C-alpha cells in the first residue's frame, strides 16, 4: 500500500533527529580528531626535524583555525603636497681622490 498524504498511523522520525549511522560517523570522526590533537605536538616536532619547511607550512595551516583572519580595509586620502623640484647631479667619475 502506497503512502497516503495525511496518514496519522506513522509519524516517522521527528524533525531534527539524527540518523544512527550519521551519529556513529560523527562520533568516530570526533574520536580520531581527539587522538590526532593529543599527538600533534610530537608529530610536528618529528616533521620539523626531518623537513623544517614542511613543518612551517603545516603550522601556518593550523593557525588558520585558531587566529582570526584579517579583512582588507580600503583607505582613501587626498594628498595635498606636490613635488616642487627634483635635482639629479651626475658626476663624471674623475673625482679628486686626494681629499
PDB file of N, CA and C in Angstrom:
ATOM      1  N   UNK A   1       0.841  -1.167   0.000  1.00  0.00           N
ATOM      2  CA  UNK A   1       0.000   0.000   0.000  1.00  0.00           C
ATOM      3  C   UNK A   1       0.892   1.237   0.000  1.00  0.00           C
ATOM      4  N   UNK A   2       0.639   2.172  -0.856  1.00  0.00           N
ATOM      5  CA  UNK A   2       1.428   3.390  -1.001  1.00  0.00           C
ATOM      6  C   UNK A   2       1.101   4.366   0.129  1.00  0.00           C
ATOM      7  N   UNK A   3       2.052   5.259   0.387  1.00  0.00           N
ATOM      8  CA  UNK A   3       1.866   6.278   1.425  1.00  0.00           C
ATOM      9  C   UNK A   3       0.785   7.248   0.975  1.00  0.00           C
ATOM     10  N   UNK A   4      -0.091   7.541   1.874  1.00  0.00           N
ATOM     11  CA  UNK A   4      -1.154   8.494   1.576  1.00  0.00           C
ATOM     12  C   UNK A   4      -0.940   9.751   2.409  1.00  0.00           C
ATOM     13  N   UNK A   5      -1.076  10.883   1.754  1.00  0.00           N
ATOM     14  CA  UNK A   5      -0.901  12.151   2.437  1.00  0.00           C
ATOM     15  C   UNK A   5      -1.922  12.280   3.574  1.00  0.00           C
ATOM     16  N   UNK A   6      -1.428  12.725   4.741  1.00  0.00           N
ATOM     17  CA  UNK A   6      -2.309  12.882   5.892  1.00  0.00           C
ATOM     18  C   UNK A   6      -2.389  11.646   6.756  1.00  0.00           C
ATOM     19  N   UNK A   7      -1.607  10.625   6.468  1.00  0.00           N
ATOM     20  CA  UNK A   7      -1.612   9.394   7.249  1.00  0.00           C
ATOM     21  C   UNK A   7      -1.138   9.687   8.668  1.00  0.00           C
ATOM     22  N   UNK A   8      -1.900   9.302   9.676  1.00  0.00           N
ATOM     23  CA  UNK A   8      -1.592   9.575  11.074  1.00  0.00           C
ATOM     24  C   UNK A   8      -1.042   8.351  11.801  1.00  0.00           C
ATOM     25  N   UNK A   9      -0.972   7.200  11.153  1.00  0.00           N
ATOM     26  CA  UNK A   9      -0.544   5.987  11.836  1.00  0.00           C
ATOM     27  C   UNK A   9       0.955   6.014  12.150  1.00  0.00           C
ATOM     28  N   UNK A  10       1.763   6.506  11.234  1.00  0.00           N
ATOM     29  CA  UNK A  10       3.202   6.550  11.444  1.00  0.00           C
ATOM     30  C   UNK A  10       3.682   7.977  11.219  1.00  0.00           C
ATOM     31  N   UNK A  11       4.266   8.538  12.220  1.00  0.00           N
ATOM     32  CA  UNK A  11       4.718   9.920  12.103  1.00  0.00           C
ATOM     33  C   UNK A  11       6.155  10.012  11.609  1.00  0.00           C
ATOM     34  N   UNK A  12       6.881   8.898  11.568  1.00  0.00           N
ATOM     35  CA  UNK A  12       8.249   8.912  11.089  1.00  0.00           C
ATOM     36  C   UNK A  12       9.204   9.484  12.124  1.00  0.00           C
ATOM     37  N   UNK A  13      10.393   9.768  11.664  1.00  0.00           N
ATOM     38  CA  UNK A  13      11.424  10.301  12.550  1.00  0.00           C
ATOM     39  C   UNK A  13      11.100  11.765  12.856  1.00  0.00           C
ATOM     40  N   UNK A  14      11.245  12.171  14.119  1.00  0.00           N
ATOM     41  CA  UNK A  14      10.965  13.562  14.472  1.00  0.00           C
ATOM     42  C   UNK A  14      11.923  14.519  13.751  1.00  0.00           C
ATOM     43  N   UNK A  15      11.482  15.719  13.526  1.00  0.00           N
ATOM     44  CA  UNK A  15      12.281  16.720  12.850  1.00  0.00           C
ATOM     45  C   UNK A  15      13.543  17.008  13.673  1.00  0.00           C
ATOM     46  N   UNK A  16      14.706  16.987  13.009  1.00  0.00           N
ATOM     47  CA  UNK A  16      15.974  17.259  13.664  1.00  0.00           C
ATOM     48  C   UNK A  16      16.633  16.045  14.283  1.00  0.00           C
ATOM     49  N   UNK A  17      15.964  14.890  14.264  1.00  0.00           N
ATOM     50  CA  UNK A  17      16.558  13.679  14.817  1.00  0.00           C
ATOM     51  C   UNK A  17      17.682  13.199  13.893  1.00  0.00           C
ATOM     52  N   UNK A  18      18.772  12.718  14.497  1.00  0.00           N
ATOM     53  CA  UNK A  18      19.933  12.285  13.725  1.00  0.00           C
ATOM     54  C   UNK A  18      19.843  10.790  13.441  1.00  0.00           C
ATOM     55  N   UNK A  19      20.151  10.420  12.222  1.00  0.00           N
ATOM     56  CA  UNK A  19      20.204   9.024  11.829  1.00  0.00           C
ATOM     57  C   UNK A  19      21.296   8.336  12.652  1.00  0.00           C
ATOM     58  N   UNK A  20      21.093   7.067  13.033  1.00  0.00           N
ATOM     59  CA  UNK A  20      22.066   6.359  13.862  1.00  0.00           C
ATOM     60  C   UNK A  20      23.425   6.230  13.170  1.00  0.00           C
ATOM     61  N   UNK A  21      23.418   5.957  11.864  1.00  0.00           N
ATOM     62  CA  UNK A  21      24.693   5.812  11.160  1.00  0.00           C
ATOM     63  C   UNK A  21      25.423   7.160  11.081  1.00  0.00           C
ATOM     64  N   UNK A  22      24.686   8.250  10.917  1.00  0.00           N
ATOM     65  CA  UNK A  22      25.293   9.577  10.907  1.00  0.00           C
ATOM     66  C   UNK A  22      25.875   9.896  12.274  1.00  0.00           C
ATOM     67  N   UNK A  23      25.160   9.541  13.319  1.00  0.00           N
ATOM     68  CA  UNK A  23      25.640   9.778  14.677  1.00  0.00           C
ATOM     69  C   UNK A  23      26.909   8.981  14.956  1.00  0.00           C
ATOM     70  N   UNK A  24      26.966   7.724  14.505  1.00  0.00           N
ATOM     71  CA  UNK A  24      28.152   6.888  14.691  1.00  0.00           C
ATOM     72  C   UNK A  24      29.342   7.458  13.907  1.00  0.00           C
ATOM     73  N   UNK A  25      29.092   7.943  12.689  1.00  0.00           N
ATOM     74  CA  UNK A  25      30.150   8.507  11.870  1.00  0.00           C
ATOM     75  C   UNK A  25      30.723   9.751  12.549  1.00  0.00           C
ATOM     76  N   UNK A  26      29.872  10.631  13.051  1.00  0.00           N
ATOM     77  CA  UNK A  26      30.329  11.838  13.730  1.00  0.00           C
ATOM     78  C   UNK A  26      31.133  11.498  14.982  1.00  0.00           C
ATOM     79  N   UNK A  27      30.708  10.500  15.719  1.00  0.00           N
ATOM     80  CA  UNK A  27      31.419  10.078  16.920  1.00  0.00           C
ATOM     81  C   UNK A  27      32.795   9.512  16.563  1.00  0.00           C
ATOM     82  N   UNK A  28      32.877   8.701  15.501  1.00  0.00           N
ATOM     83  CA  UNK A  28      34.149   8.133  15.053  1.00  0.00           C
ATOM     84  C   UNK A  28      35.118   9.230  14.622  1.00  0.00           C
ATOM     85  N   UNK A  29      34.627  10.208  13.871  1.00  0.00           N
ATOM     86  CA  UNK A  29      35.470  11.325  13.428  1.00  0.00           C
ATOM     87  C   UNK A  29      35.940  12.141  14.625  1.00  0.00           C
ATOM     88  N   UNK A  30      35.057  12.381  15.594  1.00  0.00           N
ATOM     89  CA  UNK A  30      35.427  13.143  16.787  1.00  0.00           C
ATOM     90  C   UNK A  30      36.531  12.431  17.569  1.00  0.00           C
ATOM     91  N   UNK A  31      36.452  11.110  17.679  1.00  0.00           N
ATOM     92  CA  UNK A  31      37.494  10.347  18.381  1.00  0.00           C
ATOM     93  C   UNK A  31      38.819  10.430  17.633  1.00  0.00           C
ATOM     94  N   UNK A  32      38.783  10.312  16.303  1.00  0.00           N
ATOM     95  CA  UNK A  32      40.007  10.384  15.503  1.00  0.00           C
ATOM     96  C   UNK A  32      40.662  11.756  15.643  1.00  0.00           C
ATOM     97  N   UNK A  33      39.865  12.806  15.609  1.00  0.00           N
ATOM     98  CA  UNK A  33      40.398  14.162  15.763  1.00  0.00           C
ATOM     99  C   UNK A  33      40.998  14.336  17.152  1.00  0.00           C
ATOM    100  N   UNK A  34      40.340  13.809  18.160  1.00  0.00           N
ATOM    101  CA  UNK A  34      40.841  13.911  19.529  1.00  0.00           C
ATOM    102  C   UNK A  34      42.196  13.212  19.661  1.00  0.00           C
ATOM    103  N   UNK A  35      42.327  12.018  19.088  1.00  0.00           N
ATOM    104  CA  UNK A  35      43.599  11.290  19.129  1.00  0.00           C
ATOM    105  C   UNK A  35      44.688  12.059  18.389  1.00  0.00           C
ATOM    106  N   UNK A  36      44.338  12.665  17.265  1.00  0.00           N
ATOM    107  CA  UNK A  36      45.302  13.435  16.484  1.00  0.00           C
ATOM    108  C   UNK A  36      45.767  14.654  17.265  1.00  0.00           C
ATOM    109  N   UNK A  37      44.857  15.336  17.928  1.00  0.00           N
ATOM    110  CA  UNK A  37      45.221  16.524  18.706  1.00  0.00           C
ATOM    111  C   UNK A  37      46.131  16.173  19.880  1.00  0.00           C
ATOM    112  N   UNK A  38      45.948  14.974  20.446  1.00  0.00           N
ATOM    113  CA  UNK A  38      46.787  14.563  21.571  1.00  0.00           C
ATOM    114  C   UNK A  38      48.242  14.366  21.164  1.00  0.00           C
ATOM    115  N   UNK A  39      48.492  13.965  19.924  1.00  0.00           N
ATOM    116  CA  UNK A  39      49.858  13.694  19.468  1.00  0.00           C
ATOM    117  C   UNK A  39      50.386  14.766  18.518  1.00  0.00           C
ATOM    118  N   UNK A  40      49.654  15.843  18.359  1.00  0.00           N
ATOM    119  CA  UNK A  40      50.008  16.863  17.370  1.00  0.00           C
ATOM    120  C   UNK A  40      51.383  17.490  17.629  1.00  0.00           C
ATOM    121  N   UNK A  41      51.674  17.845  18.868  1.00  0.00           N
ATOM    122  CA  UNK A  41      52.963  18.478  19.175  1.00  0.00           C
ATOM    123  C   UNK A  41      54.128  17.553  18.835  1.00  0.00           C
ATOM    124  N   UNK A  42      54.030  16.300  19.231  1.00  0.00           N
ATOM    125  CA  UNK A  42      55.103  15.340  18.952  1.00  0.00           C
ATOM    126  C   UNK A  42      55.247  15.106  17.450  1.00  0.00           C
ATOM    127  N   UNK A  43      54.116  15.037  16.744  1.00  0.00           N
ATOM    128  CA  UNK A  43      54.161  14.823  15.295  1.00  0.00           C
ATOM    129  C   UNK A  43      54.809  16.009  14.584  1.00  0.00           C
ATOM    130  N   UNK A  44      54.454  17.222  14.974  1.00  0.00           N
ATOM    131  CA  UNK A  44      55.054  18.416  14.365  1.00  0.00           C
ATOM    132  C   UNK A  44      56.554  18.486  14.653  1.00  0.00           C
ATOM    133  N   UNK A  45      56.944  18.092  15.852  1.00  0.00           N
ATOM    134  CA  UNK A  45      58.369  18.106  16.205  1.00  0.00           C
ATOM    135  C   UNK A  45      59.144  17.104  15.346  1.00  0.00           C
ATOM    136  N   UNK A  46      58.568  15.940  15.127  1.00  0.00           N
ATOM    137  CA  UNK A  46      59.216  14.925  14.279  1.00  0.00           C
ATOM    138  C   UNK A  46      59.347  15.431  12.837  1.00  0.00           C
ATOM    139  N   UNK A  47      58.288  16.050  12.333  1.00  0.00           N
ATOM    140  CA  UNK A  47      58.318  16.590  10.968  1.00  0.00           C
ATOM    141  C   UNK A  47      59.332  17.725  10.881  1.00  0.00           C
ATOM    142  N   UNK A  48      59.420  18.550  11.929  1.00  0.00           N
ATOM    143  CA  UNK A  48      60.362  19.668  11.935  1.00  0.00           C
ATOM    144  C   UNK A  48      61.798  19.188  11.824  1.00  0.00           C
ATOM    145  N   UNK A  49      62.108  18.072  12.476  1.00  0.00           N
ATOM    146  CA  UNK A  49      63.467  17.528  12.409  1.00  0.00           C
ATOM    147  C   UNK A  49      63.792  17.003  11.013  1.00  0.00           C
ATOM    148  N   UNK A  50      62.808  16.395  10.355  1.00  0.00           N
ATOM    149  CA  UNK A  50      63.030  15.811   9.031  1.00  0.00           C
ATOM    150  C   UNK A  50      62.919  16.832   7.906  1.00  0.00           C
ATOM    151  N   UNK A  51      61.916  17.720   8.004  1.00  0.00           N
ATOM    152  CA  UNK A  51      61.661  18.696   6.936  1.00  0.00           C
ATOM    153  C   UNK A  51      61.107  19.981   7.554  1.00  0.00           C
ATOM    154  N   UNK A  52      61.996  20.889   7.962  1.00  0.00           N
ATOM    155  CA  UNK A  52      61.543  22.120   8.649  1.00  0.00           C
ATOM    156  C   UNK A  52      60.575  22.960   7.821  1.00  0.00           C
ATOM    157  N   UNK A  53      60.791  22.999   6.508  1.00  0.00           N
ATOM    158  CA  UNK A  53      59.905  23.807   5.657  1.00  0.00           C
ATOM    159  C   UNK A  53      58.473  23.265   5.687  1.00  0.00           C
ATOM    160  N   UNK A  54      58.336  21.973   5.624  1.00  0.00           N
ATOM    161  CA  UNK A  54      57.004  21.338   5.666  1.00  0.00           C
ATOM    162  C   UNK A  54      56.346  21.582   7.028  1.00  0.00           C
ATOM    163  N   UNK A  55      57.138  21.553   8.087  1.00  0.00           N
ATOM    164  CA  UNK A  55      56.597  21.791   9.432  1.00  0.00           C
ATOM    165  C   UNK A  55      56.035  23.200   9.541  1.00  0.00           C
ATOM    166  N   UNK A  56      56.728  24.165   8.944  1.00  0.00           N
ATOM    167  CA  UNK A  56      56.237  25.552   8.969  1.00  0.00           C
ATOM    168  C   UNK A  56      54.929  25.649   8.188  1.00  0.00           C
ATOM    169  N   UNK A  57      54.864  25.004   7.032  1.00  0.00           N
ATOM    170  CA  UNK A  57      53.635  25.029   6.222  1.00  0.00           C
ATOM    171  C   UNK A  57      52.459  24.466   7.016  1.00  0.00           C
ATOM    172  N   UNK A  58      52.687  23.345   7.689  1.00  0.00           N
ATOM    173  CA  UNK A  58      51.616  22.730   8.480  1.00  0.00           C
ATOM    174  C   UNK A  58      51.204  23.627   9.642  1.00  0.00           C
ATOM    175  N   UNK A  59      52.173  24.241  10.310  1.00  0.00           N
ATOM    176  CA  UNK A  59      51.861  25.130  11.426  1.00  0.00           C
ATOM    177  C   UNK A  59      51.043  26.330  10.954  1.00  0.00           C
ATOM    178  N   UNK A  60      51.392  26.873   9.784  1.00  0.00           N
ATOM    179  CA  UNK A  60      50.634  28.005   9.247  1.00  0.00           C
ATOM    180  C   UNK A  60      49.205  27.598   8.903  1.00  0.00           C
ATOM    181  N   UNK A  61      49.045  26.404   8.367  1.00  0.00           N
ATOM    182  CA  UNK A  61      47.690  25.934   8.058  1.00  0.00           C
ATOM    183  C   UNK A  61      46.867  25.754   9.331  1.00  0.00           C
ATOM    184  N   UNK A  62      47.512  25.271  10.383  1.00  0.00           N
ATOM    185  CA  UNK A  62      46.798  25.094  11.653  1.00  0.00           C
ATOM    186  C   UNK A  62      46.423  26.430  12.274  1.00  0.00           C
ATOM    187  N   UNK A  63      47.257  27.451  12.066  1.00  0.00           N
ATOM    188  CA  UNK A  63      46.970  28.770  12.622  1.00  0.00           C
ATOM    189  C   UNK A  63      45.678  29.353  12.069  1.00  0.00           C
ATOM    190  N   UNK A  64      45.318  28.975  10.860  1.00  0.00           N
ATOM    191  CA  UNK A  64      44.083  29.494  10.261  1.00  0.00           C
ATOM    192  C   UNK A  64      42.858  29.132  11.093  1.00  0.00           C
ATOM    193  N   UNK A  65      42.969  28.053  11.881  1.00  0.00           N
ATOM    194  CA  UNK A  65      41.835  27.616  12.680  1.00  0.00           C
ATOM    195  C   UNK A  65      41.831  28.214  14.082  1.00  0.00           C
ATOM    196  N   UNK A  66      42.902  28.905  14.449  1.00  0.00           N
ATOM    197  CA  UNK A  66      42.960  29.472  15.789  1.00  0.00           C
ATOM    198  C   UNK A  66      42.987  30.993  15.785  1.00  0.00           C
ATOM    199  N   UNK A  67      43.626  31.590  14.788  1.00  0.00           N
ATOM    200  CA  UNK A  67      43.706  33.040  14.719  1.00  0.00           C
ATOM    201  C   UNK A  67      42.690  33.574  13.721  1.00  0.00           C
ATOM    202  N   UNK A  68      41.999  34.657  14.052  1.00  0.00           N
ATOM    203  CA  UNK A  68      41.039  35.209  13.092  1.00  0.00           C
ATOM    204  C   UNK A  68      41.761  35.818  11.899  1.00  0.00           C
ATOM    205  N   UNK A  69      41.166  35.691  10.742  1.00  0.00           N
ATOM    206  CA  UNK A  69      41.749  36.266   9.539  1.00  0.00           C
ATOM    207  C   UNK A  69      41.409  37.756   9.500  1.00  0.00           C
ATOM    208  N   UNK A  70      42.381  38.530   9.076  1.00  0.00           N
ATOM    209  CA  UNK A  70      42.166  39.972   8.976  1.00  0.00           C
ATOM    210  C   UNK A  70      41.517  40.284   7.638  1.00  0.00           C
ATOM    211  N   UNK A  71      40.569  41.190   7.656  1.00  0.00           N
ATOM    212  CA  UNK A  71      39.912  41.561   6.412  1.00  0.00           C
ATOM    213  C   UNK A  71      40.605  42.787   5.822  1.00  0.00           C
ATOM    214  N   UNK A  72      40.412  42.974   4.562  1.00  0.00           N
ATOM    215  CA  UNK A  72      41.022  44.117   3.885  1.00  0.00           C
ATOM    216  C   UNK A  72      40.290  45.397   4.256  1.00  0.00           C
ATOM    217  N   UNK A  73      41.060  46.463   4.302  1.00  0.00           N
ATOM    218  CA  UNK A  73      40.481  47.775   4.559  1.00  0.00           C
ATOM    219  C   UNK A  73      40.885  48.691   3.419  1.00  0.00           C
ATOM    220  N   UNK A  74      39.946  49.451   2.945  1.00  0.00           N
ATOM    221  CA  UNK A  74      40.246  50.404   1.890  1.00  0.00           C
ATOM    222  C   UNK A  74      40.410  51.776   2.531  1.00  0.00           C
ATOM    223  N   UNK A  75      41.537  52.399   2.248  1.00  0.00           N
ATOM    224  CA  UNK A  75      41.826  53.715   2.816  1.00  0.00           C
ATOM    225  C   UNK A  75      41.883  54.716   1.674  1.00  0.00           C
ATOM    226  N   UNK A  76      41.087  55.745   1.791  1.00  0.00           N
ATOM    227  CA  UNK A  76      41.090  56.801   0.786  1.00  0.00           C
ATOM    228  C   UNK A  76      41.570  58.087   1.442  1.00  0.00           C
ATOM    229  N   UNK A  77      42.495  58.777   0.777  1.00  0.00           N
ATOM    230  CA  UNK A  77      43.010  60.028   1.321  1.00  0.00           C
ATOM    231  C   UNK A  77      43.396  60.939   0.171  1.00  0.00           C
ATOM    232  N   UNK A  78      43.233  62.212   0.393  1.00  0.00           N
ATOM    233  CA  UNK A  78      43.669  63.204  -0.583  1.00  0.00           C
ATOM    234  C   UNK A  78      45.017  63.747  -0.139  1.00  0.00           C
ATOM    235  N   UNK A  79      45.980  63.690  -1.016  1.00  0.00           N
ATOM    236  CA  UNK A  79      47.305  64.208  -0.711  1.00  0.00           C
ATOM    237  C   UNK A  79      47.416  65.585  -1.353  1.00  0.00           C
ATOM    238  N   UNK A  80      47.711  66.571  -0.524  1.00  0.00           N
ATOM    239  CA  UNK A  80      47.737  67.951  -0.988  1.00  0.00           C
ATOM    240  C   UNK A  80      49.132  68.412  -1.409  1.00  0.00           C
ATOM    241  N   UNK A  81      50.164  67.715  -1.048  1.00  0.00           N
ATOM    242  CA  UNK A  81      51.510  68.141  -1.381  1.00  0.00           C
ATOM    243  C   UNK A  81      51.851  67.760  -2.818  1.00  0.00           C
ATOM    244  N   UNK A  82      52.614  68.613  -3.462  1.00  0.00           N
ATOM    245  CA  UNK A  82      53.062  68.367  -4.824  1.00  0.00           C
ATOM    246  C   UNK A  82      54.587  68.397  -4.830  1.00  0.00           C
ATOM    247  N   UNK A  83      55.189  67.655  -5.708  1.00  0.00           N
ATOM    248  CA  UNK A  83      56.640  67.660  -5.854  1.00  0.00           C
ATOM    249  C   UNK A  83      57.018  68.956  -6.546  1.00  0.00           C
ATOM    250  N   UNK A  84      57.890  69.751  -5.899  1.00  0.00           N
ATOM    251  CA  UNK A  84      58.278  71.049  -6.440  1.00  0.00           C
ATOM    252  C   UNK A  84      59.450  70.937  -7.410  1.00  0.00           C
ATOM    253  N   UNK A  85      60.471  70.180  -7.021  1.00  0.00           N
ATOM    254  CA  UNK A  85      61.673  70.134  -7.841  1.00  0.00           C
ATOM    255  C   UNK A  85      62.436  68.852  -7.537  1.00  0.00           C
ATOM    256  N   UNK A  86      62.981  68.249  -8.581  1.00  0.00           N
ATOM    257  CA  UNK A  86      63.844  67.091  -8.433  1.00  0.00           C
ATOM    258  C   UNK A  86      65.177  67.455  -9.059  1.00  0.00           C
ATOM    259  N   UNK A  87      66.250  67.320  -8.307  1.00  0.00           N
ATOM    260  CA  UNK A  87      67.584  67.639  -8.806  1.00  0.00           C
ATOM    261  C   UNK A  87      68.412  66.367  -8.874  1.00  0.00           C
ATOM    262  N   UNK A  88      69.071  66.143 -10.009  1.00  0.00           N
ATOM    263  CA  UNK A  88      69.941  64.992 -10.194  1.00  0.00           C
ATOM    264  C   UNK A  88      71.310  65.516 -10.598  1.00  0.00           C
ATOM    265  N   UNK A  89      72.342  65.152  -9.852  1.00  0.00           N
ATOM    266  CA  UNK A  89      73.713  65.563 -10.144  1.00  0.00           C
ATOM    267  C   UNK A  89      74.487  64.330 -10.593  1.00  0.00           C
ATOM    268  N   UNK A  90      74.987  64.356 -11.804  1.00  0.00           N
ATOM    269  CA  UNK A  90      75.745  63.228 -12.339  1.00  0.00           C
ATOM    270  C   UNK A  90      77.213  63.627 -12.377  1.00  0.00           C
ATOM    271  N   UNK A  91      78.039  62.824 -11.725  1.00  0.00           N
ATOM    272  CA  UNK A  91      79.472  63.080 -11.692  1.00  0.00           C
ATOM    273  C   UNK A  91      80.127  62.230 -12.776  1.00  0.00           C
ATOM    274  N   UNK A  92      81.203  62.740 -13.347  1.00  0.00           N
ATOM    275  CA  UNK A  92      81.850  62.029 -14.449  1.00  0.00           C
ATOM    276  C   UNK A  92      82.812  60.958 -13.996  1.00  0.00           C
ATOM    277  N   UNK A  93      82.971  60.747 -12.692  1.00  0.00           N
ATOM    278  CA  UNK A  93      83.834  59.691 -12.184  1.00  0.00           C
ATOM    279  C   UNK A  93      85.289  60.102 -12.026  1.00  0.00           C
ATOM    280  N   UNK A  94      85.641  61.327 -12.287  1.00  0.00           N
ATOM    281  CA  UNK A  94      87.034  61.794 -12.142  1.00  0.00           C
ATOM    282  C   UNK A  94      87.178  62.606 -10.872  1.00  0.00           C
ATOM    283  N   UNK A  95      86.652  62.099  -9.798  1.00  0.00           N
ATOM    284  CA  UNK A  95      86.723  62.824  -8.512  1.00  0.00           C
ATOM    285  C   UNK A  95      88.145  62.843  -8.010  1.00  0.00           C
ATOM    286  N   UNK A  96      88.454  63.885  -7.281  1.00  0.00           N
ATOM    287  CA  UNK A  96      89.790  64.055  -6.708  1.00  0.00           C
ATOM    288  C   UNK A  96      89.920  63.116  -5.519  1.00  0.00           C
ATOM    289  N   UNK A  97      90.840  62.139  -5.579  1.00  0.00           N
ATOM    290  CA  UNK A  97      90.986  61.135  -4.531  1.00  0.00           C
ATOM    291  C   UNK A  97      91.921  61.594  -3.432  1.00  0.00           C
ATOM    292  N   UNK A  98      92.511  62.776  -3.517  1.00  0.00           N
ATOM    293  CA  UNK A  98      93.438  63.266  -2.526  1.00  0.00           C
ATOM    294  C   UNK A  98      92.740  63.835  -1.301  1.00  0.00           C
ATOM    295  N   UNK A  99      91.466  63.948  -1.303  1.00  0.00           N
ATOM    296  CA  UNK A  99      90.744  64.603  -0.204  1.00  0.00           C
ATOM    297  C   UNK A  99      90.804  63.822   1.044  1.00  0.00           C
TER     298      UNK A  99
END
